[in-house]
PDB file of C-alpha atoms and ligand atoms in Angstrom:
ATOM      1  CA  UNK A   1      55.705 -84.257 154.906  1.00 88.00           C
ATOM      2  CA  UNK A   2      56.780 -80.785 155.967  1.00 93.00           C
ATOM      3  CA  UNK A   3      56.009 -77.571 154.140  1.00 97.00           C
ATOM      4  CA  UNK A   4      58.415 -74.702 154.726  1.00 98.00           C
ATOM      5  CA  UNK A   5      57.526 -71.372 153.115  1.00 98.00           C
ATOM      6  CA  UNK A   6      60.269 -68.778 152.780  1.00 98.00           C
ATOM      7  CA  UNK A   7      59.714 -65.101 152.059  1.00 95.00           C
ATOM      8  CA  UNK A   8      61.293 -64.937 148.618  1.00 94.00           C
ATOM      9  CA  UNK A   9      63.348 -66.881 146.102  1.00 94.00           C
ATOM     10  CA  UNK A  10      66.685 -65.582 147.439  1.00 96.00           C
ATOM     11  CA  UNK A  11      65.757 -66.812 150.911  1.00 97.00           C
ATOM     12  CA  UNK A  12      64.800 -70.172 149.405  1.00 97.00           C
ATOM     13  CA  UNK A  13      68.191 -70.426 147.686  1.00 98.00           C
ATOM     14  CA  UNK A  14      70.065 -69.562 150.879  1.00 98.00           C
ATOM     15  CA  UNK A  15      67.968 -71.870 153.055  1.00 98.00           C
ATOM     16  CA  UNK A  16      68.183 -74.805 150.655  1.00 98.00           C
ATOM     17  CA  UNK A  17      71.935 -74.524 150.087  1.00 98.00           C
ATOM     18  CA  UNK A  18      72.824 -74.150 153.769  1.00 98.00           C
ATOM     19  CA  UNK A  19      70.415 -76.938 154.795  1.00 97.00           C
ATOM     20  CA  UNK A  20      71.856 -79.245 152.164  1.00 98.00           C
ATOM     21  CA  UNK A  21      75.417 -78.472 153.270  1.00 98.00           C
ATOM     22  CA  UNK A  22      74.509 -79.152 156.912  1.00 98.00           C
ATOM     23  CA  UNK A  23      72.904 -82.507 156.017  1.00 97.00           C
ATOM     24  CA  UNK A  24      75.904 -83.580 153.938  1.00 98.00           C
ATOM     25  CA  UNK A  25      78.364 -82.620 156.691  1.00 98.00           C
ATOM     26  CA  UNK A  26      76.302 -84.254 159.453  1.00 98.00           C
ATOM     27  CA  UNK A  27      75.796 -87.464 157.458  1.00 97.00           C
ATOM     28  CA  UNK A  28      79.511 -87.763 156.661  1.00 98.00           C
ATOM     29  CA  UNK A  29      80.309 -87.610 160.379  1.00 98.00           C
ATOM     30  CA  UNK A  30      78.794 -91.105 160.640  1.00 97.00           C
ATOM     31  CA  UNK A  31      78.807 -92.444 157.052  1.00 96.00           C
ATOM     32  CA  UNK A  32      81.546 -92.976 154.491  1.00 95.00           C
ATOM     33  CA  UNK A  33      79.518 -91.631 151.602  1.00 96.00           C
ATOM     34  CA  UNK A  34      76.705 -89.223 150.759  1.00 97.00           C
ATOM     35  CA  UNK A  35      74.555 -89.907 147.710  1.00 97.00           C
ATOM     36  CA  UNK A  36      72.802 -86.866 146.283  1.00 98.00           C
ATOM     37  CA  UNK A  37      70.265 -86.840 143.451  1.00 98.00           C
ATOM     38  CA  UNK A  38      70.182 -83.525 141.595  1.00 98.00           C
ATOM     39  CA  UNK A  39      67.191 -81.986 139.876  1.00 98.00           C
ATOM     40  CA  UNK A  40      67.342 -80.095 136.626  1.00 98.00           C
ATOM     41  CA  UNK A  41      65.490 -76.877 135.892  1.00 96.00           C
ATOM     42  CA  UNK A  42      66.016 -73.212 136.746  1.00 97.00           C
ATOM     43  CA  UNK A  43      65.127 -73.283 140.457  1.00 97.00           C
ATOM     44  CA  UNK A  44      68.009 -75.467 141.658  1.00 98.00           C
ATOM     45  CA  UNK A  45      70.761 -73.827 139.577  1.00 98.00           C
ATOM     46  CA  UNK A  46      71.366 -70.879 141.956  1.00 98.00           C
ATOM     47  CA  UNK A  47      71.209 -73.336 144.862  1.00 98.00           C
ATOM     48  CA  UNK A  48      74.047 -75.355 143.324  1.00 98.00           C
ATOM     49  CA  UNK A  49      75.978 -72.105 142.703  1.00 98.00           C
ATOM     50  CA  UNK A  50      75.473 -71.112 146.363  1.00 98.00           C
ATOM     51  CA  UNK A  51      76.567 -74.554 147.547  1.00 98.00           C
ATOM     52  CA  UNK A  52      79.775 -74.130 145.524  1.00 98.00           C
ATOM     53  CA  UNK A  53      80.717 -70.964 147.396  1.00 98.00           C
ATOM     54  CA  UNK A  54      83.673 -71.438 149.782  1.00 98.00           C
ATOM     55  CA  UNK A  55      81.825 -70.715 153.024  1.00 98.00           C
ATOM     56  CA  UNK A  56      79.759 -73.855 152.413  1.00 98.00           C
ATOM     57  CA  UNK A  57      81.834 -75.926 149.999  1.00 98.00           C
ATOM     58  CA  UNK A  58      85.050 -75.837 152.038  1.00 98.00           C
ATOM     59  CA  UNK A  59      83.363 -77.717 154.889  1.00 98.00           C
ATOM     60  CA  UNK A  60      82.252 -80.613 152.674  1.00 98.00           C
ATOM     61  CA  UNK A  61      84.474 -83.629 151.966  1.00 98.00           C
ATOM     62  CA  UNK A  62      83.563 -83.827 148.288  1.00 98.00           C
ATOM     63  CA  UNK A  63      85.577 -87.037 147.778  1.00 98.00           C
ATOM     64  CA  UNK A  64      82.796 -88.789 149.718  1.00 98.00           C
ATOM     65  CA  UNK A  65      79.882 -87.199 147.825  1.00 98.00           C
ATOM     66  CA  UNK A  66      78.315 -89.181 144.962  1.00 98.00           C
ATOM     67  CA  UNK A  67      76.093 -87.411 142.466  1.00 98.00           C
ATOM     68  CA  UNK A  68      73.137 -88.820 140.562  1.00 98.00           C
ATOM     69  CA  UNK A  69      70.485 -87.189 138.379  1.00 98.00           C
ATOM     70  CA  UNK A  70      66.741 -87.539 138.792  1.00 98.00           C
ATOM     71  CA  UNK A  71      66.273 -87.060 135.083  1.00 98.00           C
ATOM     72  CA  UNK A  72      67.992 -85.924 131.911  1.00 98.00           C
ATOM     73  CA  UNK A  73      67.068 -84.690 128.530  1.00 98.00           C
ATOM     74  CA  UNK A  74      67.948 -86.822 125.487  1.00 98.00           C
ATOM     75  CA  UNK A  75      70.791 -84.530 124.477  1.00 98.00           C
ATOM     76  CA  UNK A  76      74.611 -84.620 124.719  1.00 98.00           C
ATOM     77  CA  UNK A  77      76.232 -83.419 127.969  1.00 98.00           C
ATOM     78  CA  UNK A  78      77.405 -80.164 126.388  1.00 98.00           C
ATOM     79  CA  UNK A  79      73.922 -79.253 125.082  1.00 98.00           C
ATOM     80  CA  UNK A  80      72.256 -76.116 126.476  1.00 98.00           C
ATOM     81  CA  UNK A  81      69.311 -78.247 127.714  1.00 98.00           C
ATOM     82  CA  UNK A  82      71.481 -80.809 129.523  1.00 98.00           C
ATOM     83  CA  UNK A  83      70.867 -81.076 133.279  1.00 98.00           C
ATOM     84  CA  UNK A  84      74.411 -82.402 133.598  1.00 98.00           C
ATOM     85  CA  UNK A  85      75.806 -79.311 131.856  1.00 98.00           C
ATOM     86  CA  UNK A  86      73.847 -77.023 134.195  1.00 98.00           C
ATOM     87  CA  UNK A  87      75.126 -78.818 137.303  1.00 98.00           C
ATOM     88  CA  UNK A  88      78.655 -79.010 135.923  1.00 98.00           C
ATOM     89  CA  UNK A  89      78.793 -75.246 135.312  1.00 98.00           C
ATOM     90  CA  UNK A  90      77.024 -74.349 138.581  1.00 98.00           C
ATOM     91  CA  UNK A  91      78.731 -76.803 140.938  1.00 98.00           C
ATOM     92  CA  UNK A  92      81.079 -79.531 139.684  1.00 98.00           C
ATOM     93  CA  UNK A  93      83.625 -77.145 138.141  1.00 98.00           C
ATOM     94  CA  UNK A  94      83.963 -75.241 141.414  1.00 98.00           C
ATOM     95  CA  UNK A  95      84.440 -78.002 144.003  1.00 98.00           C
ATOM     96  CA  UNK A  96      86.954 -80.883 144.340  1.00 98.00           C
ATOM     97  CA  UNK A  97      84.394 -83.527 143.385  1.00 98.00           C
ATOM     98  CA  UNK A  98      86.079 -86.498 141.685  1.00 98.00           C
ATOM     99  CA  UNK A  99      84.728 -87.098 138.182  1.00 98.00           C
ATOM    100  CA  UNK A 100      84.316 -90.773 139.104  1.00 98.00           C
ATOM    101  CA  UNK A 101      81.793 -89.726 141.759  1.00 98.00           C
ATOM    102  CA  UNK A 102      79.433 -88.254 139.166  1.00 98.00           C
ATOM    103  CA  UNK A 103      76.912 -90.703 137.718  1.00 98.00           C
ATOM    104  CA  UNK A 104      75.726 -88.969 134.550  1.00 98.00           C
ATOM    105  CA  UNK A 105      72.656 -90.124 132.646  1.00 98.00           C
ATOM    106  CA  UNK A 106      73.794 -90.607 129.038  1.00 98.00           C
ATOM    107  CA  UNK A 107      71.248 -88.502 127.223  1.00 97.00           C
ATOM    108  CA  UNK A 108      73.266 -88.864 124.063  1.00 98.00           C
ATOM    109  CA  UNK A 109      72.715 -92.639 123.914  1.00 98.00           C
ATOM    110  CA  UNK A 110      69.681 -94.589 122.724  1.00 98.00           C
ATOM    111  CA  UNK A 111      67.195 -93.768 125.524  1.00 98.00           C
ATOM    112  CA  UNK A 112      66.098 -97.279 126.506  1.00 98.00           C
ATOM    113  CA  UNK A 113      69.688 -98.514 126.649  1.00 98.00           C
ATOM    114  CA  UNK A 114      70.770 -95.407 128.538  1.00 98.00           C
ATOM    115  CA  UNK A 115      67.997 -95.973 131.090  1.00 98.00           C
ATOM    116  CA  UNK A 116      68.948 -99.613 131.513  1.00 98.00           C
ATOM    117  CA  UNK A 117      72.642 -98.760 131.876  1.00 98.00           C
ATOM    118  CA  UNK A 118      71.871 -96.072 134.466  1.00 98.00           C
ATOM    119  CA  UNK A 119      69.712 -98.409 136.511  1.00 98.00           C
ATOM    120  CA  UNK A 120      72.531-100.981 136.487  1.00 97.00           C
ATOM    121  CA  UNK A 121      74.986 -98.325 137.675  1.00 97.00           C
ATOM    122  CA  UNK A 122      72.669 -97.330 140.538  1.00 97.00           C
ATOM    123  CA  UNK A 123      72.113-100.930 141.599  1.00 96.00           C
ATOM    124  CA  UNK A 124      75.878-101.506 141.486  1.00 95.00           C
ATOM    125  CA  UNK A 125      76.478 -98.397 143.610  1.00 96.00           C
ATOM    126  CA  UNK A 126      73.848 -99.357 146.174  1.00 94.00           C
ATOM    127  CA  UNK A 127      75.030-102.960 146.287  1.00 90.00           C
ATOM    128  CA  UNK A 128      73.629-104.944 149.181  1.00 74.00           C
ATOM    129  CA  UNK A 129      73.371-101.944 151.506  1.00 69.00           C
ATOM    130  CA  UNK A 130      70.062-100.364 152.418  1.00 72.00           C
ATOM    131  CA  UNK A 131      68.840 -99.049 149.033  1.00 82.00           C
ATOM    132  CA  UNK A 132      67.976 -95.399 148.707  1.00 90.00           C
ATOM    133  CA  UNK A 133      69.793 -92.111 148.294  1.00 95.00           C
ATOM    134  CA  UNK A 134      70.781 -89.877 151.185  1.00 95.00           C
ATOM    135  CA  UNK A 135      69.076 -86.861 149.618  1.00 96.00           C
ATOM    136  CA  UNK A 136      66.886 -86.364 146.558  1.00 97.00           C
ATOM    137  CA  UNK A 137      66.300 -82.868 145.202  1.00 98.00           C
ATOM    138  CA  UNK A 138      63.187 -82.432 143.078  1.00 98.00           C
ATOM    139  CA  UNK A 139      61.497 -79.555 141.335  1.00 98.00           C
ATOM    140  CA  UNK A 140      57.863 -79.233 140.274  1.00 98.00           C
ATOM    141  CA  UNK A 141      56.770 -77.998 136.891  1.00 98.00           C
ATOM    142  CA  UNK A 142      53.815 -75.660 136.321  1.00 98.00           C
ATOM    143  CA  UNK A 143      51.912 -78.792 135.201  1.00 98.00           C
ATOM    144  CA  UNK A 144      52.727 -80.700 138.391  1.00 98.00           C
ATOM    145  CA  UNK A 145      55.421 -82.923 136.897  1.00 98.00           C
ATOM    146  CA  UNK A 146      58.571 -83.803 138.806  1.00 98.00           C
ATOM    147  CA  UNK A 147      61.817 -85.217 137.433  1.00 98.00           C
ATOM    148  CA  UNK A 148      60.576 -86.257 133.975  1.00 98.00           C
ATOM    149  CA  UNK A 149      57.407 -87.840 135.317  1.00 98.00           C
ATOM    150  CA  UNK A 150      54.980 -85.847 133.197  1.00 98.00           C
ATOM    151  CA  UNK A 151      51.172 -86.012 133.360  1.00 98.00           C
ATOM    152  CA  UNK A 152      49.671 -88.881 131.408  1.00 98.00           C
ATOM    153  CA  UNK A 153      52.995 -90.526 130.540  1.00 98.00           C
ATOM    154  CA  UNK A 154      53.944 -94.190 130.800  1.00 98.00           C
ATOM    155  CA  UNK A 155      56.614 -93.738 133.480  1.00 98.00           C
ATOM    156  CA  UNK A 156      53.925 -92.818 136.034  1.00 98.00           C
ATOM    157  CA  UNK A 157      52.727 -96.424 136.056  1.00 97.00           C
ATOM    158  CA  UNK A 158      56.126 -98.147 136.229  1.00 97.00           C
ATOM    159  CA  UNK A 159      56.354-100.223 139.399  1.00 96.00           C
ATOM    160  CA  UNK A 160      59.519-102.258 138.807  1.00 96.00           C
ATOM    161  CA  UNK A 161      62.146-100.377 136.816  1.00 97.00           C
ATOM    162  CA  UNK A 162      64.166 -97.743 138.620  1.00 97.00           C
ATOM    163  CA  UNK A 163      65.057 -95.714 135.525  1.00 98.00           C
ATOM    164  CA  UNK A 164      63.007 -95.318 132.346  1.00 98.00           C
ATOM    165  CA  UNK A 165      63.028 -93.726 128.941  1.00 98.00           C
ATOM    166  CA  UNK A 166      59.779 -91.795 129.034  1.00 98.00           C
ATOM    167  CA  UNK A 167      58.028 -90.475 125.930  1.00 98.00           C
ATOM    168  CA  UNK A 168      56.725 -86.957 126.630  1.00 97.00           C
ATOM    169  CA  UNK A 169      54.301 -86.095 123.791  1.00 97.00           C
ATOM    170  CA  UNK A 170      53.486 -82.688 125.273  1.00 96.00           C
ATOM    171  CA  UNK A 171      57.098 -81.725 124.613  1.00 95.00           C
ATOM    172  CA  UNK A 172      57.585 -83.876 121.488  1.00 96.00           C
ATOM    173  CA  UNK A 173      60.527 -85.612 123.087  1.00 97.00           C
ATOM    174  CA  UNK A 174      61.829 -88.506 125.158  1.00 98.00           C
ATOM    175  CA  UNK A 175      63.379 -88.026 128.583  1.00 98.00           C
ATOM    176  CA  UNK A 176      65.357 -90.250 130.936  1.00 98.00           C
ATOM    177  CA  UNK A 177      63.863 -90.330 134.417  1.00 98.00           C
ATOM    178  CA  UNK A 178      64.099 -92.023 137.763  1.00 98.00           C
ATOM    179  CA  UNK A 179      60.790 -93.710 138.508  1.00 98.00           C
ATOM    180  CA  UNK A 180      58.459 -93.504 141.502  1.00 97.00           C
ATOM    181  CA  UNK A 181      59.689 -96.808 143.006  1.00 95.00           C
ATOM    182  CA  UNK A 182      63.261 -95.529 143.041  1.00 96.00           C
ATOM    183  CA  UNK A 183      62.501 -92.022 144.241  1.00 96.00           C
ATOM    184  CA  UNK A 184      60.267 -93.354 147.001  1.00 94.00           C
ATOM    185  CA  UNK A 185      62.884 -95.629 148.590  1.00 91.00           C
ATOM    186  CA  UNK A 186      64.869 -92.579 149.632  1.00 89.00           C
ATOM    187  CA  UNK A 187      64.263 -91.151 153.055  1.00 75.00           C
ATOM    188  CA  UNK A 188      65.150 -87.537 152.428  1.00 92.00           C
ATOM    189  CA  UNK A 189      63.442 -85.686 149.606  1.00 96.00           C
ATOM    190  CA  UNK A 190      63.431 -81.918 149.207  1.00 97.00           C
ATOM    191  CA  UNK A 191      61.088 -80.299 146.694  1.00 98.00           C
ATOM    192  CA  UNK A 192      62.204 -76.842 145.559  1.00 98.00           C
ATOM    193  CA  UNK A 193      59.326 -74.706 144.240  1.00 98.00           C
ATOM    194  CA  UNK A 194      59.387 -70.983 143.537  1.00 98.00           C
ATOM    195  CA  UNK A 195      57.418 -68.420 141.582  1.00 97.00           C
ATOM    196  CA  UNK A 196      53.845 -67.375 140.940  1.00 98.00           C
ATOM    197  CA  UNK A 197      53.519 -69.723 137.959  1.00 98.00           C
ATOM    198  CA  UNK A 198      53.465 -72.625 140.452  1.00 98.00           C
ATOM    199  CA  UNK A 199      50.877 -71.179 142.894  1.00 98.00           C
ATOM    200  CA  UNK A 200      47.712 -72.916 141.679  1.00 98.00           C
ATOM    201  CA  UNK A 201      49.435 -76.194 140.866  1.00 98.00           C
ATOM    202  CA  UNK A 202      51.180 -76.336 144.244  1.00 98.00           C
ATOM    203  CA  UNK A 203      47.825 -75.850 145.984  1.00 98.00           C
ATOM    204  CA  UNK A 204      46.305 -78.639 143.875  1.00 98.00           C
ATOM    205  CA  UNK A 205      49.234 -80.996 144.487  1.00 98.00           C
ATOM    206  CA  UNK A 206      49.426 -80.474 148.249  1.00 97.00           C
ATOM    207  CA  UNK A 207      45.813 -79.760 149.190  1.00 98.00           C
ATOM    208  CA  UNK A 208      43.653 -80.971 146.323  1.00 98.00           C
ATOM    209  CA  UNK A 209      42.216 -84.407 145.613  1.00 98.00           C
ATOM    210  CA  UNK A 210      44.682 -87.177 144.792  1.00 96.00           C
ATOM    211  CA  UNK A 211      44.938 -87.345 141.007  1.00 97.00           C
ATOM    212  CA  UNK A 212      48.540 -88.372 140.344  1.00 97.00           C
ATOM    213  CA  UNK A 213      48.049 -88.896 136.634  1.00 98.00           C
ATOM    214  CA  UNK A 214      47.301 -85.189 136.413  1.00 98.00           C
ATOM    215  CA  UNK A 215      49.737 -84.097 139.135  1.00 98.00           C
ATOM    216  CA  UNK A 216      52.620 -86.619 139.197  1.00 98.00           C
ATOM    217  CA  UNK A 217      54.338 -84.820 142.090  1.00 98.00           C
ATOM    218  CA  UNK A 218      51.599 -86.400 144.252  1.00 96.00           C
ATOM    219  CA  UNK A 219      53.220 -89.781 143.616  1.00 96.00           C
ATOM    220  CA  UNK A 220      56.308 -88.909 145.629  1.00 95.00           C
ATOM    221  CA  UNK A 221      56.230 -90.333 149.148  1.00 83.00           C
ATOM    222  CA  UNK A 222      52.573 -89.685 150.009  1.00 64.00           C
ATOM    223  CA  UNK A 223      53.130 -91.299 153.397  1.00 68.00           C
ATOM    224  CA  UNK A 224      56.682 -90.305 154.285  1.00 66.00           C
ATOM    225  CA  UNK A 225      57.197 -87.508 156.736  1.00 67.00           C
ATOM    226  CA  UNK A 226      60.762 -86.954 155.496  1.00 82.00           C
ATOM    227  CA  UNK A 227      59.604 -85.110 152.389  1.00 92.00           C
ATOM    228  CA  UNK A 228      60.243 -81.398 152.714  1.00 95.00           C
ATOM    229  CA  UNK A 229      58.521 -78.957 150.428  1.00 97.00           C
ATOM    230  CA  UNK A 230      60.595 -75.779 150.357  1.00 98.00           C
ATOM    231  CA  UNK A 231      58.502 -73.128 148.644  1.00 98.00           C
ATOM    232  CA  UNK A 232      58.738 -69.370 148.303  1.00 98.00           C
ATOM    233  CA  UNK A 233      55.917 -67.002 149.275  1.00 98.00           C
ATOM    234  CA  UNK A 234      54.749 -66.661 145.675  1.00 98.00           C
ATOM    235  CA  UNK A 235      54.448 -70.393 145.007  1.00 98.00           C
ATOM    236  CA  UNK A 236      52.944 -70.985 148.446  1.00 98.00           C
ATOM    237  CA  UNK A 237      50.715 -67.905 148.467  1.00 98.00           C
ATOM    238  CA  UNK A 238      47.373 -69.739 148.676  1.00 98.00           C
ATOM    239  CA  UNK A 239      48.314 -72.794 150.710  1.00 98.00           C
ATOM    240  CA  UNK A 240      45.963 -73.308 153.664  1.00 97.00           C
ATOM    241  CA  UNK A 241      48.591 -75.213 155.650  1.00 96.00           C
ATOM    242  CA  UNK A 242      52.310 -74.667 155.991  1.00 97.00           C
ATOM    243  CA  UNK A 243      54.395 -76.091 158.831  1.00 96.00           C
ATOM    244  CA  UNK A 244      56.630 -73.046 159.117  1.00 97.00           C
ATOM    245  CA  UNK A 245      56.959 -69.619 157.596  1.00 96.00           C
ATOM    246  CA  UNK A 246      60.645 -68.693 157.503  1.00 94.00           C
TER     247      UNK A 246
HETATM  248  O1  6PG B   1      64.800 -81.618 133.928  1.00 69.11           O
HETATM  249  C1  6PG B   1      64.058 -80.805 134.497  1.00 69.11           C
HETATM  250  O2  6PG B   1      63.686 -79.717 134.011  1.00 69.11           O
HETATM  251  C2  6PG B   1      63.628 -81.074 135.903  1.00 69.11           C
HETATM  252  O3  6PG B   1      63.928 -82.298 136.322  1.00 69.11           O
HETATM  253  C3  6PG B   1      62.174 -80.743 136.037  1.00 69.11           C
HETATM  254  O4  6PG B   1      61.412 -81.723 136.696  1.00 69.11           O
HETATM  255  C4  6PG B   1      62.113 -79.455 136.823  1.00 69.11           C
HETATM  256  O5  6PG B   1      62.447 -79.718 138.186  1.00 69.11           O
HETATM  257  C5  6PG B   1      60.743 -78.829 136.747  1.00 69.11           C
HETATM  258  O6  6PG B   1      60.415 -78.669 135.381  1.00 69.11           O
HETATM  259  C6  6PG B   1      60.746 -77.461 137.456  1.00 69.11           C
HETATM  260  O7  6PG B   1      61.645 -76.650 136.747  1.00 69.11           O
HETATM  261  P1  6PG B   1      61.949 -75.140 137.245  1.00 69.11           P
HETATM  262  O8  6PG B   1      62.717 -75.288 138.526  1.00 69.11           O
HETATM  263  O9  6PG B   1      62.774 -74.560 136.131  1.00 69.11           O
HETATM  264  O10 6PG B   1      60.623 -74.466 137.451  1.00 69.11           O
END
């Protein structure tokens, strides 16, 4: 695990977008495809918008990029809360990404069926090749959740399914989410965390005792060195250890 702390949120956006573009381009020099799992939330949106800008986007062969979602709200794709809608407006509408390359979670469908259908689509995409996505983007909520793996919810203890409908009582809703087993088979994970509202939780997640039911972000790749935490100075203000200040 590597912790990179950047001076402010704008630097985080620039660093994340340019790093992601470089990884996509470098991977496609040797591979035929690049599978990218997008996070929802407010932190990644400007990163997607930056990635869509010509100086980065024009160097990416979007026909070889395949998009997945780490989670989705149980709403239609045109709903204000839809992670798909956010990514579509920030990125998909601005780059030549084939619609067939976008694997949308169907938040408008019955959640358990939608989860099952999405898992089948992922398994079909991965086929017999080495399972795992080329890059997974994750955020972290103020409560330590990631994707829609919220504290105290059933999805935290799922060891077999790759995608679940997860009841989230604290938000009086259901969510669709990738599970820990699926997220943890990917080699490259980048957490994107910014803002002073995350400071105490980030310290607890990264440096506190392991209590994943309270801080589900601790479930993601505890042993894998390929997890990068990209945090701004506010979120990372009280961390004892960072690998690099940028
Ligand atoms: O659907 C979502 O909202 C995300 O998957 C969620 O896990 C998000 O990453 C965190 O809540 C952080 O959100 P912010 O980036 O807005 O702080």
